[in-house]
Coordinates of N, CA and C in Angstrom, one line a residue:
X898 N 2.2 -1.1 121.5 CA 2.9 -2.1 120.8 C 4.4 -1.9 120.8
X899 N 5.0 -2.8 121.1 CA 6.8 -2.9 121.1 C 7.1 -3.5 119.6
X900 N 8.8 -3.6 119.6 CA 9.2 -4.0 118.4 C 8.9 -5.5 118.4
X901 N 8.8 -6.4 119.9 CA 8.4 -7.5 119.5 C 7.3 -7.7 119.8
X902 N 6.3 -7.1 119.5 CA 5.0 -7.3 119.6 C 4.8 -8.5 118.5
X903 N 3.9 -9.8 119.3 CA 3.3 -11.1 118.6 C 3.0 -10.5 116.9
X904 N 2.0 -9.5 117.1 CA 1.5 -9.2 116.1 C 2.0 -8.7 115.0
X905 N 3.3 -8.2 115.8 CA 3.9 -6.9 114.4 C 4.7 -7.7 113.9
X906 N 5.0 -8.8 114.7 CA 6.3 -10.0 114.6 C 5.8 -10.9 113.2
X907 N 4.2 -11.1 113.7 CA 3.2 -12.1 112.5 C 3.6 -11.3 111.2
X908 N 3.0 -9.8 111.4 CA 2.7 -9.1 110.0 C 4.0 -9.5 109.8
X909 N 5.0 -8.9 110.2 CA 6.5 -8.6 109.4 C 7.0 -10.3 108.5
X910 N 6.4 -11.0 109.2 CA 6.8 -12.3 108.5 C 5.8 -12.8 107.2
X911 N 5.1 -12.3 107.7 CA 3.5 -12.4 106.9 C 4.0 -11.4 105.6
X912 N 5.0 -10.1 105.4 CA 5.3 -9.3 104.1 C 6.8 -10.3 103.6
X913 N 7.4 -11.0 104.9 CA 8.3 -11.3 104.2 C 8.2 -12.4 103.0
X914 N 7.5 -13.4 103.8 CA 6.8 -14.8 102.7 C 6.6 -13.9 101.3
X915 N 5.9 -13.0 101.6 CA 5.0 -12.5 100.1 C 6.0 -11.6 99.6
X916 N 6.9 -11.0 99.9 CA 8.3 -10.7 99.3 C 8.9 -11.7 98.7
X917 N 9.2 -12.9 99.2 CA 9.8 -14.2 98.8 C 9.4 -14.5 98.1
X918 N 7.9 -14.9 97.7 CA 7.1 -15.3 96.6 C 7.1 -14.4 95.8
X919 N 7.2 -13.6 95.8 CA 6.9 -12.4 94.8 C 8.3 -12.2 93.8
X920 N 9.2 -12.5 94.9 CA 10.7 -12.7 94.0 C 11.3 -14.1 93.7
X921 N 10.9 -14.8 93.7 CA 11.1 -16.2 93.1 C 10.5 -16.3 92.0
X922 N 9.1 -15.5 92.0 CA 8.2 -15.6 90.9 C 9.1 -14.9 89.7
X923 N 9.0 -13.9 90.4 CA 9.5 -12.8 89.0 C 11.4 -13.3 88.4
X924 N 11.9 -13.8 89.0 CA 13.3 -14.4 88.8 C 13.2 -15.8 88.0
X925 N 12.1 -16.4 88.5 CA 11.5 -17.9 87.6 C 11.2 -17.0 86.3
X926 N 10.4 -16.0 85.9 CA 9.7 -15.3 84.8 C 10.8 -15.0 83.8
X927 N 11.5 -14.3 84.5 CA 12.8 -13.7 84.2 C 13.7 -14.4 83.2
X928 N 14.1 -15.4 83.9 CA 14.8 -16.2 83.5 C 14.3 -16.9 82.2
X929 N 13.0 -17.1 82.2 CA 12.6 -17.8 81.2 C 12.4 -16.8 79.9
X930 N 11.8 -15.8 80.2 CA 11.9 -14.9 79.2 C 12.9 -14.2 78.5
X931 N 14.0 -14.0 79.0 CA 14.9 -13.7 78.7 C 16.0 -14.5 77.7
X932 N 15.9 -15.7 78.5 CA 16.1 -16.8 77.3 C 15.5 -17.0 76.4
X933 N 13.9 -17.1 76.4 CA 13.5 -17.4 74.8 C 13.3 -16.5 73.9
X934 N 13.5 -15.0 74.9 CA 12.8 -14.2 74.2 C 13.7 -12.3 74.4
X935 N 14.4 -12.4 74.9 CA 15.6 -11.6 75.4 C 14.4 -10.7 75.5
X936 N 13.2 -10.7 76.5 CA 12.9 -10.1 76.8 C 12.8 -10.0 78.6
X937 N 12.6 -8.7 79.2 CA 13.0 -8.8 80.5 C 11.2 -9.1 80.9
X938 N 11.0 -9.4 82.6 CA 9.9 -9.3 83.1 C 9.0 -7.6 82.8
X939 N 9.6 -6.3 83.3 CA 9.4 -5.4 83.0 C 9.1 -5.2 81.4
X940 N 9.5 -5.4 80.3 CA 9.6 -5.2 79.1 C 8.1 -6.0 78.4
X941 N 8.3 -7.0 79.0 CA 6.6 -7.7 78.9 C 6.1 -7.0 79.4
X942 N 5.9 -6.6 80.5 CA 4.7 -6.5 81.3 C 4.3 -5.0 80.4
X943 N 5.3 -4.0 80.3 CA 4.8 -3.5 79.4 C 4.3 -3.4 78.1
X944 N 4.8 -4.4 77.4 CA 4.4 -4.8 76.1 C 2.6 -5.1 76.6
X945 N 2.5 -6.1 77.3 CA 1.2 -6.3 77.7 C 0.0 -4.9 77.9
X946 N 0.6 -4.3 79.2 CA -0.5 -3.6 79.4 C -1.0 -2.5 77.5
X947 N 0.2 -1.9 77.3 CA 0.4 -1.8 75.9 C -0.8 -2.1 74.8
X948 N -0.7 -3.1 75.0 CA -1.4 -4.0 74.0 C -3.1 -4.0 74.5
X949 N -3.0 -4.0 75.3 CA -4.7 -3.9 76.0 C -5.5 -2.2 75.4
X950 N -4.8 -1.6 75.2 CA -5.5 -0.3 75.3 C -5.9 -0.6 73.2
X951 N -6.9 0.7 73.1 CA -8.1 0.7 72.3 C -8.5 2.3 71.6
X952 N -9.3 2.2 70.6 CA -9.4 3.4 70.1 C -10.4 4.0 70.9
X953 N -11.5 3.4 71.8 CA -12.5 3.8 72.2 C -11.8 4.9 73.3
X954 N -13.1 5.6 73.4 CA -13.2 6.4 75.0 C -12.3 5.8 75.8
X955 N -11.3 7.0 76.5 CA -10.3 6.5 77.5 C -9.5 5.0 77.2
X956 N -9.4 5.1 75.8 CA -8.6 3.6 75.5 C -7.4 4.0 75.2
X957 N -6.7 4.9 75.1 CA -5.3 5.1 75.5 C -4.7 5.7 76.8
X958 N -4.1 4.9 77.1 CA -3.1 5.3 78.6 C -2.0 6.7 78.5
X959 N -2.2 7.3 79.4 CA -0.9 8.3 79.3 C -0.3 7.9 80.4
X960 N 1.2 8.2 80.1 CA 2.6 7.6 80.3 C 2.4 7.6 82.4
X961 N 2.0 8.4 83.2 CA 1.4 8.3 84.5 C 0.7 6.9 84.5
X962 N -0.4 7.0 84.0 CA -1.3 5.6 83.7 C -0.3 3.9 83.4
X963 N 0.0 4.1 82.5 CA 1.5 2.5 82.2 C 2.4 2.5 82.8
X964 N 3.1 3.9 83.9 CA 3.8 3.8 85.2 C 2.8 3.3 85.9
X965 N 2.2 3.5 86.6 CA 1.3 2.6 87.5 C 0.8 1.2 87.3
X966 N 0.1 1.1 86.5 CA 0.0 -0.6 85.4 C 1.4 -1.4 85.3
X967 N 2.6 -0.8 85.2 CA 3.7 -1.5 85.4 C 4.1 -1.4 86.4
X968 N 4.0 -0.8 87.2 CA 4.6 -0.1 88.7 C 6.3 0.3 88.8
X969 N 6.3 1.6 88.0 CA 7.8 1.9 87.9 C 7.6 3.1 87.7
X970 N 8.4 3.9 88.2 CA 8.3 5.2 88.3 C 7.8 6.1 87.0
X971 N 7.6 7.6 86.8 CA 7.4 7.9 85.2 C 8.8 7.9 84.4
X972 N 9.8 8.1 85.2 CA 11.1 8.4 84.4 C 11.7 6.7 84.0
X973 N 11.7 5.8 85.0 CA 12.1 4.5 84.9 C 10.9 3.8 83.4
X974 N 9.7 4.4 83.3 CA 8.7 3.9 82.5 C 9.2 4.5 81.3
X975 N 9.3 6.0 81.2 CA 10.0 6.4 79.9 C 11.2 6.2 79.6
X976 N 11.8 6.2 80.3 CA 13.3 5.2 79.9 C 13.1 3.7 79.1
X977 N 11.8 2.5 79.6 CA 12.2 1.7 79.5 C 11.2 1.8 77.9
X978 N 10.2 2.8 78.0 CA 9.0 2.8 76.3 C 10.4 3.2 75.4
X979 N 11.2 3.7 75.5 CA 12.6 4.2 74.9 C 13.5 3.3 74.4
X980 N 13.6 2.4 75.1 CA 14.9 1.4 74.9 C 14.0 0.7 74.2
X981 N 12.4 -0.4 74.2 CA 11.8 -0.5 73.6 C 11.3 0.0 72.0
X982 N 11.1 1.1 72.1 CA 10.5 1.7 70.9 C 12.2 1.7 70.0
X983 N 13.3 1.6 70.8 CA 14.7 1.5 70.1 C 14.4 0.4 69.4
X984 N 14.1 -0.6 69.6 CA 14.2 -2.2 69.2 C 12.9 -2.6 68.4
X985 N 11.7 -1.5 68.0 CA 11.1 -1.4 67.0 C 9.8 -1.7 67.4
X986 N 9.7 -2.1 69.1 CA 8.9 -3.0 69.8 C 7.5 -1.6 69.9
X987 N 7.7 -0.6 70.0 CA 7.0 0.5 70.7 C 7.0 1.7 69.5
X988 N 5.6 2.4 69.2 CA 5.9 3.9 68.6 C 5.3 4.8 69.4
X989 N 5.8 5.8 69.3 CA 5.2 7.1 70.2 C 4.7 8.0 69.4
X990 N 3.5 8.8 69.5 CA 3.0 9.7 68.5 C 2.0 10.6 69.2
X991 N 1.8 11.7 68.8 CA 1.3 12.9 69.3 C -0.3 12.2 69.6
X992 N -1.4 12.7 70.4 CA -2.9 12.3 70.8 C -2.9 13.7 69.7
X993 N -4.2 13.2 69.1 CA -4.7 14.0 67.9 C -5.7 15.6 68.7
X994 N -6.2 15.0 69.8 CA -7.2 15.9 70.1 C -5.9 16.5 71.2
X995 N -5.3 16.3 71.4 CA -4.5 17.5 72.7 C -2.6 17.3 72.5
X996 N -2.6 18.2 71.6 CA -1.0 17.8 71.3 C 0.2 17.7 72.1
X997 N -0.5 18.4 73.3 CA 0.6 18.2 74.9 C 0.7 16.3 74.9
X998 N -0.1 15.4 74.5 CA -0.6 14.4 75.0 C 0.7 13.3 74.1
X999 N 0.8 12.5 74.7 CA 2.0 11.9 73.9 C 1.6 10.3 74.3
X1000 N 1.2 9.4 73.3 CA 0.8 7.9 73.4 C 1.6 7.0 72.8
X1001 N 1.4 6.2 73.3 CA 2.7 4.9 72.8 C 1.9 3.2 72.5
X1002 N 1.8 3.0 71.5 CA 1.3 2.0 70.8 C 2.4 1.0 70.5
X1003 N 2.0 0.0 70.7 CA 3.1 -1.6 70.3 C 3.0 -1.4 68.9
X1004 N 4.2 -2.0 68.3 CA 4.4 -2.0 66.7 C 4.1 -3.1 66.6
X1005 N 3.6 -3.9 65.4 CA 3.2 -4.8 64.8 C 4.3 -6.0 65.3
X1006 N 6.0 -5.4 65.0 CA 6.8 -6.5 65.7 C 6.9 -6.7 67.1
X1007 N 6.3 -5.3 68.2 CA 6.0 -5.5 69.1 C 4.6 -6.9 69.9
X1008 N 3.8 -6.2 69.3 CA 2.1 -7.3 69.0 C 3.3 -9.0 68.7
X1009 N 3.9 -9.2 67.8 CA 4.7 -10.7 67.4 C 5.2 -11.4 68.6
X1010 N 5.8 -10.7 69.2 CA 6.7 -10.9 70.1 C 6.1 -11.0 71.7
X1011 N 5.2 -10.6 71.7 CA 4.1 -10.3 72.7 C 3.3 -11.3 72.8
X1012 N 3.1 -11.7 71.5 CA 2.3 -13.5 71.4 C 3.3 -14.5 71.6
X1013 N 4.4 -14.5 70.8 CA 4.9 -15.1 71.0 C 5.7 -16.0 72.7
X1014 N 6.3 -14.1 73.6 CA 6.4 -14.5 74.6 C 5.3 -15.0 76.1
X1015 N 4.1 -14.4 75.4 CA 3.1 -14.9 76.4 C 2.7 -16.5 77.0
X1016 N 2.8 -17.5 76.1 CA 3.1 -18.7 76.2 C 4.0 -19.2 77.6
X1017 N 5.6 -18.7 77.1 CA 6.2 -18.7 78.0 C 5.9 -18.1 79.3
X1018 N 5.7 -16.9 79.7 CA 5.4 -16.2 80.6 C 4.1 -17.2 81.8
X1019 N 3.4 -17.4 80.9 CA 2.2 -18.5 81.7 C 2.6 -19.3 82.3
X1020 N 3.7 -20.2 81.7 CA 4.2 -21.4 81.6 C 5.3 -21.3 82.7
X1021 N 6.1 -19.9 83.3 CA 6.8 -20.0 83.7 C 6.4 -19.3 85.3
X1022 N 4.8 -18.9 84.9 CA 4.6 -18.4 86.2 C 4.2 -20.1 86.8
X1023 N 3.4 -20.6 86.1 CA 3.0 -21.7 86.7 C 3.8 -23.1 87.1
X1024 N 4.8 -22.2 86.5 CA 6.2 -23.4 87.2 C 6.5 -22.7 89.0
X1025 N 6.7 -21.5 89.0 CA 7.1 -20.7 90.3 C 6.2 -20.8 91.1
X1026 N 4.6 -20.9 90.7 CA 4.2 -21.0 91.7 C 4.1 -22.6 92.1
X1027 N 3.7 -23.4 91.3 CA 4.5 -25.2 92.0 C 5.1 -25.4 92.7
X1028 N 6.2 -24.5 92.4 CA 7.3 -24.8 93.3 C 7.3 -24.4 94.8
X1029 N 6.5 -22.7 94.4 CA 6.4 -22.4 95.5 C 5.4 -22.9 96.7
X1030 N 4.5 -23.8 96.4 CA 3.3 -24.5 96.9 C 3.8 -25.1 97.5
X1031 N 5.1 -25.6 97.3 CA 5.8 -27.1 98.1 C 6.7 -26.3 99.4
X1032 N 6.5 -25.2 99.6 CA 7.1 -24.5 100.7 C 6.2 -24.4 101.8
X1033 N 6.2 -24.8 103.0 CA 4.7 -24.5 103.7 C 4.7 -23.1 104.1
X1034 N 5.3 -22.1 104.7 CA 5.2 -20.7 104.5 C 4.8 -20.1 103.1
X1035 N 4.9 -20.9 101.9 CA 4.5 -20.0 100.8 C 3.3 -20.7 100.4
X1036 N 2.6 -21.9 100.6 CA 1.3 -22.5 100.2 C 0.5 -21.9 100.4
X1037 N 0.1 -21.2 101.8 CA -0.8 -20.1 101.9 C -1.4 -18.9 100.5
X1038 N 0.1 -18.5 100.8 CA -0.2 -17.0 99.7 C -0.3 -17.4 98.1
X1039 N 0.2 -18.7 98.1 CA -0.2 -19.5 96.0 C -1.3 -19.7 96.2
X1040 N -2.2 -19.9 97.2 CA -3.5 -20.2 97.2 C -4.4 -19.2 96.9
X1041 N -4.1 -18.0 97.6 CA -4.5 -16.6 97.4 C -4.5 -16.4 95.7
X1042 N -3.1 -16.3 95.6 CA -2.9 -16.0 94.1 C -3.7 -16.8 93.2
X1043 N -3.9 -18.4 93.4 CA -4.4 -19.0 92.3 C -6.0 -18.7 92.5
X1044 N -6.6 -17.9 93.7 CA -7.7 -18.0 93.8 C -8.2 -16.6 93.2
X1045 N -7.3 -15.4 93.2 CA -7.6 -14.0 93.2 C -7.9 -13.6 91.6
X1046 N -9.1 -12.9 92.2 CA -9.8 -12.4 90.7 C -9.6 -11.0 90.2
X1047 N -8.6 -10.5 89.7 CA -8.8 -8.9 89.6 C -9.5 -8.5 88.3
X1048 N -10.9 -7.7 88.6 CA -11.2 -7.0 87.4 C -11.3 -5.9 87.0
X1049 N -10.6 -5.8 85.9 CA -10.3 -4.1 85.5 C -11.0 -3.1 85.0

């Protein structure tokens, strides 16, 4: 295979589209969140996965775990449960059974604001991807997206 091999030529265009979409999406999110809700895309997405965990068996995440579910490093992830839990959104508290273990629960004003900006969030993905439908390089991969089922 050479640098302009047909194929490596397809793929490389084939990650760019889905880079493109992927950052139109999250800058459409962005924007909208931030305005109604001075909250960032990352700052949700955390609040969200957050909010999903549970008293049961393996129903709290440790901080490796909500770096990955957000996809941001562990230090970029504890920086941002920090600036968060600053703003009353997040608490952090010892795991009762292993005191090495350190968990982070949404606060009640967190949970508020979380409903609140969810609305929007929906509203604003499903503006980016309309838009992006009307692109013919990007119709393909909204198609994927509106069709893709992930279960957890």
């Amino acid at each position: 295979m050479t640098a302009t091999d047909p194929a490596l030529t397809a793929l490389a265009q084939g990650w760019c589209a889905l880079s493109l979409l992927h950052g139109r999406i999250e800058a459409h999110i962005e924007r909208a969140l931030q305005t109604k809700h001075d909250l960032s895309v990352r700052e949700y997405s955390l609040l969200d996965v957050l909010s999903r965990q549970h008293d049961g068996e393996g129903g709290h995440l440790q901080m490796k775990q909500v770096a990955d579910a957000v996809v941001l490093s562990q230090s970029a992830t504890t920086r941002l449960v920090t600036r968060l839990e600053d703003r009353g959104l997040l608490a952090r508290y010892l795991c009762p059974t292993d005191r090495r273990g350190i968990y982070t629960n949404v606060s009640e004003t967190g949970l508020k604001l979380l409903e609140e900006a969810r609305p929007t969030n929906d509203t604003a993905l499903r503006e980016a991807l309309d838009e992006a439908a009307k692109s013919p390089e990007l119709a393909p991969l909204v198609r994927v997206v509106e069709s893709a089922s992930v279960s957890a």
